[in-house]
Coordinates of C-alpha atoms and ligand atoms in Angstrom, one line a residue:
M30 CA 83.3 92.6 128.2
I31 CA 85.2 90.3 130.2
Q32 CA 88.3 91.9 130.9
V33 CA 92.0 90.0 131.6
A34 CA 91.8 89.5 135.2
D35 CA 93.3 87.8 137.9
T36 CA 90.4 85.9 139.6
H37 CA 89.4 82.6 139.5
D38 CA 87.2 83.5 137.0
G39 CA 89.1 85.1 134.8
A40 CA 91.4 82.6 134.3
D41 CA 88.8 79.7 133.9
R42 CA 87.1 81.6 131.3
A43 CA 90.7 82.0 129.1
A44 CA 91.1 78.4 129.9
D45 CA 87.7 77.7 127.7
L46 CA 88.6 79.9 125.5
R47 CA 92.0 78.5 124.9
A48 CA 90.1 75.1 124.2
V49 CA 87.6 76.6 121.7
L50 CA 90.3 78.7 119.8
V51 CA 91.8 75.7 119.6
D52 CA 89.6 74.1 118.4
E53 CA 88.7 76.3 115.9
L54 CA 92.4 76.5 114.6
R55 CA 92.8 73.0 113.6
G56 CA 88.8 72.8 112.3
R57 CA 90.4 75.2 110.0
G58 CA 93.4 73.6 108.8
K59 CA 96.0 76.2 110.9
I60 CA 96.9 73.8 113.4
A61 CA 97.8 70.2 112.1
T62 CA 100.7 68.6 114.4
A63 CA 100.2 68.1 117.7
A64 CA 103.6 69.5 118.9
V65 CA 101.6 73.2 118.1
E66 CA 98.1 72.1 119.1
A67 CA 100.0 71.0 122.6
A68 CA 101.4 74.6 122.6
F69 CA 98.8 76.5 122.1
R70 CA 96.5 74.6 125.0
R71 CA 99.1 75.1 127.0
V72 CA 100.7 78.9 127.0
P73 CA 98.5 81.2 128.6
R74 CA 97.6 84.0 125.4
E75 CA 96.4 86.6 127.6
R76 CA 99.0 87.0 129.4
F77 CA 101.4 88.3 126.5
M78 CA 98.5 91.3 125.7
P79 CA 98.6 94.8 126.3
D80 CA 96.9 95.4 129.6
G81 CA 93.2 95.4 129.3
T82 CA 93.2 93.5 126.0
D83 CA 89.6 91.8 126.1
L84 CA 89.9 88.4 126.3
T85 CA 87.8 87.2 123.4
V86 CA 90.1 89.8 121.5
A87 CA 92.9 87.6 123.0
Y88 CA 91.2 84.6 121.6
G89 CA 90.3 85.3 118.3
V90 CA 91.3 83.8 115.4
D91 CA 91.4 86.8 113.3
N92 CA 92.5 89.3 115.8
S93 CA 96.4 90.7 116.3
V94 CA 96.3 93.4 118.6
V95 CA 98.9 96.7 118.2
T96 CA 101.2 97.2 121.0
K97 CA 103.1 100.3 119.0
R98 CA 102.7 102.9 116.8
D99 CA 104.8 105.6 115.7
E100 CA 104.5 109.0 115.9
H101 CA 101.5 109.4 112.5
G102 CA 99.9 106.0 114.2
V103 CA 101.5 103.6 111.7
A104 CA 101.3 100.1 114.2
I105 CA 104.8 99.0 114.1
S106 CA 104.7 96.4 116.6
S107 CA 101.4 94.1 117.3
V108 CA 101.0 90.9 118.8
S109 CA 100.2 88.3 115.8
A110 CA 97.3 87.1 115.2
A111 CA 96.0 82.8 116.6
Y112 CA 95.3 81.9 112.9
I113 CA 99.1 82.8 111.7
Q114 CA 101.2 82.4 114.5
A115 CA 99.9 79.0 114.0
R116 CA 100.0 78.6 110.6
M117 CA 104.0 79.8 110.6
L118 CA 104.8 77.5 113.4
E119 CA 103.6 74.8 111.1
Q120 CA 105.1 76.2 108.3
A121 CA 108.4 76.0 110.1
E122 CA 108.2 72.5 110.7
V123 CA 109.7 73.5 114.6
R124 CA 110.3 70.3 116.3
S125 CA 111.7 69.5 120.0
G126 CA 115.8 70.1 120.2
M127 CA 115.5 72.6 117.0
T128 CA 118.1 75.9 117.7
V129 CA 115.5 78.4 116.1
L130 CA 115.5 82.3 115.8
E131 CA 112.1 84.1 115.6
V132 CA 112.6 88.0 113.9
G133 CA 110.0 90.1 116.1
S134 CA 109.8 89.7 119.3
G135 CA 106.6 90.2 121.7
G136 CA 107.0 86.9 123.9
L137 CA 104.0 85.2 122.7
N138 CA 105.3 83.6 119.9
A139 CA 108.7 82.8 121.8
A140 CA 107.0 81.4 124.2
Y141 CA 104.8 78.9 121.8
L142 CA 108.1 78.2 120.3
A143 CA 110.0 77.4 123.2
E144 CA 106.9 75.1 124.1
I145 CA 107.7 73.3 121.0
V146 CA 111.4 72.8 121.4
G147 CA 111.7 72.0 124.6
P148 CA 114.2 72.0 127.2
Q149 CA 116.8 70.5 124.6
G150 CA 116.2 72.8 122.0
R151 CA 117.1 77.0 122.7
V152 CA 115.1 79.7 121.4
V153 CA 116.4 83.0 120.3
S154 CA 114.3 86.3 119.1
V155 CA 115.1 89.4 118.4
D156 CA 114.0 92.6 117.7
I157 CA 115.0 96.5 116.5
D158 CA 112.9 98.3 119.3
P159 CA 114.5 97.7 122.8
E160 CA 111.6 98.7 123.9
V161 CA 109.7 95.4 122.7
T162 CA 113.1 93.3 123.8
A163 CA 112.1 94.6 127.1
R164 CA 108.2 94.0 127.0
A165 CA 109.4 90.8 125.5
T166 CA 111.7 89.6 128.3
T167 CA 109.5 91.2 131.5
L168 CA 106.7 88.6 129.8
L169 CA 108.4 85.5 128.7
E170 CA 110.0 85.9 132.7
Q171 CA 106.3 86.3 134.5
N172 CA 105.3 83.1 132.4
G173 CA 108.3 81.1 133.4
Y174 CA 110.3 81.4 129.5
G175 CA 112.6 82.7 130.8
D176 CA 115.3 80.8 131.2
R177 CA 114.1 79.3 127.7
V178 CA 114.0 82.3 125.2
R179 CA 117.4 84.4 124.7
V180 CA 115.4 87.7 124.0
L181 CA 117.8 90.3 122.4
V182 CA 117.9 93.5 120.3
A183 CA 119.0 93.6 116.5
D184 CA 118.7 94.5 112.9
A185 CA 117.9 91.2 111.2
E186 CA 119.1 92.7 108.4
H187 CA 122.8 92.1 109.7
G188 CA 121.6 89.1 111.2
V189 CA 122.1 87.6 114.7
P190 CA 126.3 87.9 115.9
G191 CA 127.7 84.6 117.8
E192 CA 124.3 83.1 117.3
G193 CA 123.0 80.1 115.0
P194 CA 123.2 78.2 113.6
F195 CA 119.3 78.0 113.3
D196 CA 117.5 74.8 111.9
A197 CA 114.5 77.1 111.3
V198 CA 114.3 81.0 111.4
I199 CA 110.7 82.9 111.9
V200 CA 110.4 86.5 110.5
T201 CA 107.2 88.3 112.0
V202 CA 107.7 91.6 110.4
G203 CA 107.2 92.3 106.4
A204 CA 110.2 91.8 104.5
W205 CA 110.7 92.8 101.0
D206 CA 113.8 90.8 100.9
I207 CA 116.0 88.4 102.7
P208 CA 119.0 89.5 104.4
P209 CA 122.2 87.7 103.2
A210 CA 123.2 87.6 107.1
L211 CA 119.9 85.7 107.9
L212 CA 120.5 83.4 104.8
D213 CA 124.2 82.2 106.4
Q214 CA 123.1 81.8 109.7
L215 CA 120.0 78.8 108.3
R216 CA 121.3 75.5 108.3
N217 CA 121.2 73.7 105.4
P218 CA 118.5 71.9 104.7
G219 CA 116.9 74.6 107.2
V220 CA 113.2 76.2 106.9
L221 CA 113.1 80.2 106.7
V222 CA 109.1 81.0 107.1
L223 CA 108.7 84.8 106.5
P224 CA 106.0 87.7 105.2
L225 CA 107.7 88.4 101.9
I226 CA 106.2 91.8 99.9
M227 CA 106.2 91.4 96.1
N228 CA 105.8 94.1 94.3
G229 CA 103.2 95.5 97.2
V230 CA 101.2 91.9 98.4
T231 CA 102.5 89.6 101.1
R232 CA 102.6 85.8 101.4
T233 CA 104.3 84.3 104.4
I234 CA 106.0 81.6 102.9
G235 CA 108.1 78.9 104.0
F236 CA 110.7 78.1 102.4
R237 CA 113.4 74.9 102.6
R238 CA 117.3 76.2 101.8
A239 CA 118.6 73.7 99.3
S240 CA 121.9 74.7 99.0
E241 CA 122.4 78.1 98.3
H242 CA 118.8 78.6 96.9
L243 CA 115.9 78.5 98.4
S244 CA 111.8 77.0 97.6
S245 CA 108.4 77.1 98.8
T246 CA 106.5 74.8 100.3
S247 CA 103.8 76.1 101.0
A248 CA 102.7 79.9 101.4
E249 CA 99.7 82.4 103.2
V250 CA 97.9 85.4 103.0
A251 CA 98.7 87.2 106.1
G252 CA 99.3 91.1 106.5
F253 CA 102.5 92.0 108.9
V254 CA 103.9 96.0 110.1
P255 CA 106.9 96.4 108.1
M256 CA 110.4 96.1 108.5
Q257 CA 112.2 98.8 110.3
G258 CA 116.0 99.2 109.8
D259 CA 118.4 99.0 107.1
G260 CA 116.6 96.4 105.2
R261 CA 113.3 98.5 104.7
H262 CA 111.9 99.6 101.7
P263 CA 109.3 102.0 101.9
D264 CA 106.7 102.7 99.1
R265 CA 106.9 105.7 96.2
V266 CA 104.0 106.9 96.9
F267 CA 102.0 109.8 94.5
L268 CA 99.3 111.2 95.5
L269 CA 96.2 112.2 92.9
P270 CA 94.2 115.1 93.1
D271 CA 90.6 115.1 92.7
G272 CA 90.2 119.2 91.9
N273 CA 87.6 119.1 94.5
G274 CA 91.0 119.0 97.2
R275 CA 90.8 115.3 97.4
N276 CA 93.3 112.6 96.9
V277 CA 93.6 109.3 95.7
R278 CA 97.1 107.6 97.1
L279 CA 99.3 105.8 94.5
S280 CA 101.4 103.4 96.3
F281 CA 104.4 101.5 93.5
D282 CA 106.6 99.2 95.6
S283 CA 109.2 99.1 93.0
G284 CA 108.7 100.0 89.1
A285 CA 106.6 103.6 89.8
P286 CA 106.2 104.8 86.3
R287 CA 108.5 108.0 85.0
E288 CA 106.2 109.9 83.7
I289 CA 103.7 110.0 86.5
S290 CA 103.1 113.5 86.0
R291 CA 101.2 112.4 82.9
L292 CA 98.1 111.7 85.6
D293 CA 97.3 115.2 86.6
G294 CA 94.0 115.9 86.4
V295 CA 92.9 112.3 85.6
L296 CA 90.2 112.3 87.7
A297 CA 88.2 114.9 86.7
T298 CA 88.0 113.5 83.4
E299 CA 85.1 111.1 82.5
R300 CA 85.6 107.4 84.1
V301 CA 85.4 104.8 81.3
E302 CA 84.4 100.9 82.3
R303 CA 85.6 97.5 80.8
W304 CA 84.3 94.3 82.0
S305 CA 86.0 91.2 82.1
G306 CA 83.8 88.3 82.1
V307 CA 85.2 86.4 84.9
T308 CA 82.5 85.8 87.8
I309 CA 83.2 84.5 91.7
D310 CA 80.9 84.1 93.9
N311 CA 79.9 85.6 96.9
G312 CA 82.1 84.9 99.7
V313 CA 84.8 83.5 97.9
S314 CA 88.8 84.6 98.4
F315 CA 90.3 86.8 95.2
A316 CA 93.6 87.1 97.0
D317 CA 95.7 85.4 94.0
L318 CA 94.1 87.8 91.7
H319 CA 95.9 90.8 93.5
L320 CA 99.4 88.2 93.3
W321 CA 98.3 88.0 89.9
F322 CA 98.5 91.4 89.4
A323 CA 101.2 92.3 91.6
W324 CA 103.7 89.5 89.6
F325 CA 102.1 90.3 85.8
L326 CA 100.6 93.7 85.5
P327 CA 103.0 96.6 84.4
G328 CA 102.1 99.3 86.2
F329 CA 100.5 97.7 89.3
C330 CA 100.1 99.9 92.4
R331 CA 97.9 99.8 95.5
I332 CA 95.3 102.4 96.1
A333 CA 93.8 104.5 98.8
P334 CA 91.4 106.8 98.4
D335 CA 90.6 109.9 100.4
E336 CA 86.9 110.5 102.0
G337 CA 84.8 112.4 99.3
T338 CA 86.1 111.5 95.9
D339 CA 84.3 109.5 93.9
L340 CA 86.0 106.1 94.0
A341 CA 85.5 106.3 98.1
A342 CA 82.0 106.5 97.2
E343 CA 81.3 103.7 95.4
R344 CA 80.5 100.4 97.0
R345 CA 82.8 98.1 96.1
W346 CA 86.4 98.6 94.9
F347 CA 89.3 97.4 95.5
P348 CA 92.5 98.4 97.2
F349 CA 94.5 97.9 93.5
G350 CA 95.2 99.8 90.6
V351 CA 97.3 99.8 87.7
V352 CA 99.1 103.3 85.7
S353 CA 99.2 102.5 82.1
G354 CA 100.6 106.0 80.3
A355 CA 97.7 108.8 81.0
G356 CA 95.6 106.7 82.2
F357 CA 94.7 105.2 86.0
A358 CA 92.1 101.6 86.5
Y359 CA 90.9 100.4 89.2
L360 CA 89.9 97.0 90.4
A361 CA 86.3 96.8 90.3
V362 CA 83.2 94.8 90.6
R363 CA 79.3 94.8 89.6
P364 CA 76.6 92.3 90.5
A365 CA 77.1 89.0 87.3
A366 CA 74.4 88.6 84.9
E367 CA 73.6 85.5 85.8
G368 CA 73.9 83.7 89.2
E369 CA 74.8 85.7 92.9
G370 CA 78.2 86.3 92.7
A371 CA 80.0 89.5 90.7
E372 CA 82.0 90.1 87.7
F373 CA 85.6 91.3 87.8
G374 CA 86.7 94.5 85.8
A375 CA 87.9 97.8 85.5
R376 CA 87.0 101.9 85.8
A377 CA 89.4 103.9 84.4
Y378 CA 90.4 107.4 83.8
G379 CA 92.4 109.7 81.8
P380 CA 93.1 109.6 77.9
D381 CA 94.8 106.0 78.4
G382 CA 92.6 105.3 80.6
Q383 CA 90.9 103.0 78.0
R384 CA 94.2 101.2 77.8
A385 CA 94.6 101.1 81.2
A386 CA 91.5 99.3 81.9
A387 CA 91.9 97.0 79.0
S388 CA 95.5 96.1 80.7
M389 CA 93.2 94.5 83.8
V390 CA 91.3 93.5 82.1
E391 CA 93.2 91.2 80.3
Q392 CA 95.3 89.9 83.4
I393 CA 91.7 89.1 85.3
Q394 CA 91.4 86.9 82.4
A395 CA 95.2 85.3 82.4
W396 CA 94.3 84.4 85.9
D397 CA 90.7 82.5 85.1
R398 CA 92.8 80.7 82.5
D399 CA 96.0 80.5 83.8
G400 CA 96.2 80.9 87.8
R401 CA 92.9 80.3 89.8
H402 CA 92.7 76.7 91.0
T403 CA 96.5 76.4 91.7
E404 CA 98.7 77.0 94.3
P405 CA 102.0 79.0 93.0
T406 CA 105.4 78.1 94.3
F407 CA 108.2 80.7 95.3
H408 CA 111.7 80.5 94.8
Y409 CA 114.2 82.8 96.0
W410 CA 117.6 82.7 94.0
P411 CA 120.6 85.3 96.3
V412 CA 123.0 86.9 94.2
G413 CA 125.6 84.9 93.0
S414 CA 123.6 81.6 92.2
D415 CA 124.4 79.5 89.5
P416 CA 122.3 81.5 86.7
S417 CA 121.9 77.8 84.6
L418 CA 119.9 77.0 87.6
I419 CA 117.2 79.3 87.3
S420 CA 114.4 78.1 84.5
A421 CA 114.7 80.7 81.8
D422 CA 110.7 81.2 81.1
A423 CA 110.0 81.7 84.9
P424 CA 108.7 85.1 85.8
V425 CA 111.4 86.6 87.5
M426 CA 111.3 90.0 90.2
D427 CA 114.5 91.5 91.0
K428 CA 115.2 92.0 95.0
T429 CA 118.8 93.6 96.2
H430 CA 120.3 90.6 97.4
G431 CA 118.6 88.3 95.0
V432 CA 116.0 87.9 93.1
V433 CA 112.7 85.8 93.5
T434 CA 110.7 83.4 90.9
I435 CA 107.3 82.5 90.5
S436 CA 105.7 79.0 89.0
W437 CA 101.8 79.2 88.7
P438 CA 101.5 76.1 87.4
Ligands
SAM18 C1 104.5 91.8 114.5 S1 105.7 92.1 116.0 C2 106.4 90.6 116.1 C3 105.0 90.0 116.7 C4 105.7 88.7 117.6 N1 106.5 87.7 117.0 C5 104.7 88.2 118.6 O1 104.5 86.9 118.4 O2 104.0 88.8 119.3 C6 106.7 92.6 114.3 C7 108.0 93.5 115.7 O3 109.2 93.2 114.2 C8 110.3 94.3 114.6 N2 110.9 94.6 113.7 C9 110.8 95.4 112.8 N3 112.0 95.6 112.0 C10 112.6 94.6 112.6 C11 114.5 94.6 112.1 N4 114.8 94.9 111.1 N5 114.9 93.5 112.8 C12 114.4 93.2 114.1 N6 112.9 93.7 114.1 C13 111.9 93.8 113.5 C14 109.1 95.7 115.4 O4 109.7 96.1 116.2 C15 107.9 94.4 115.9 O5 108.1 94.9 117.0

C-alpha cells in the first residue's frame, strides 16, 4: 500500500500518478481543453484527501472519497471522483478571468477552478456545513490557493448574498430543483452545471442560460451526495415485507402511488415474468434506460432488497421497479437467446403483477425503438416562464420552482 506522505518518494509517486490520471481522463474524453488539463497537472490532488488516503485511491479516475457521514452512516460530503470533476469543469466552459461559484466545498475542485480562472478571475465556494468550509479553507491556504478562493457558509437554496453575478455556477451536490436565487446570480448568458435528480435518476447537466430559461448542452451520468437545507427533497420510502421479516425498500422521488397498501403481501404471491425481446451486449451501459423509465414509466421507483429476500438472492437484477395497482415489477435480465448478451424483462408479484410487468416491458421496447442511441436534451423553465415558448408536446416534469422538459429525438 502506498500512503500519502511528504517524503520525496511520495511526492514523486504522486506526480507520476497525476500524469497517468491526466492521460486517462484525456483518453476517456473527460478532459478536452488545455486549461482543464493544466489544472489537473498542477493541483496536488492527494493533499485534499482525508489523512491516510491511499495515493492510488486519490488518483483513481472513478473514486470518490467520503469525507463526512451523518448519524445514520449516509455520506454527506466527499471529494468527487476525478472523472466527474474534470467533466463538470469542461461542461461549465470555465475560462481565464471568469467569476465562478462552486456549490459544495472540499477544496480540491475550487483549487482546479482557481488554476483555470487565474489571477484575473474569482472563485467563490460555498457549503452549508461549517465543518466542511473550515476544512476547505485550511487545505486551500496550505496549498497556496487561500487568497484566490473565497469560501463561505451558505445554503445554496438562498444563493450567495453579496456575491455574483457569476459567469458559471457548478453545483457539486445532488439537486432536485434549481433554486431561483442561484439563477438570479447567473449571468445571461452563463452556464450552470448541476446534478439534477429527475424522478430518482441523476444527470449532471450543463445548462446554458438563454434569457429566462435554460437549455442543456451536455449531460453526464453521475451520483452525488444529497442536498441538505431548505432545498432538500427526501424520497418517500415504503417497505414491502416478504413475510419472513425482510423487506424490499421502494423509494419514490415523486408520484408515489396513493394506494400503496394494496401491495401488502404481494411478495408472497407467485412470481411472474415477461420478456421484451430487447437485448444488450455484455459490458454496454444502459443508463439511458433508467432515465427513460424515470421519465416515461408511471409508478417508477428505485428498489433495495434486504439480504435474504428472493430478489436479493437473484444473481442479476437492477435496482429499478414499478408499481401498478396491486402489482410490483422489477427490471431483470436473462441470457439472450442468440449471441453473448442479455435480454431485458420484468419479474413481478401481486394480483396486478402481469400489468406491472407489461408496463415495464412496454417502456423497454419504447426505449429501444425511440430512445436508444440518441442523446436527450433538457430544458428548465422557471415559474413565470412564457408558456408559449414551451413545446406543447414536450414531456414535462414538475419541480417546485419550475418545470423540466426533455426532448429525446
Ligand atoms: C460532493 S461534496 C463537494 C465536493 C467538492 N466540490 C470537492 O471538490 O471536493 C457536496 C457538498 O455539498 C454540501 N451541501 C449540501 N447541501 C448544500 C446546500 N444546500 N448548500 C450548500 N452546500 C451544500 C455538503 O455539505 C457537501 O460538503
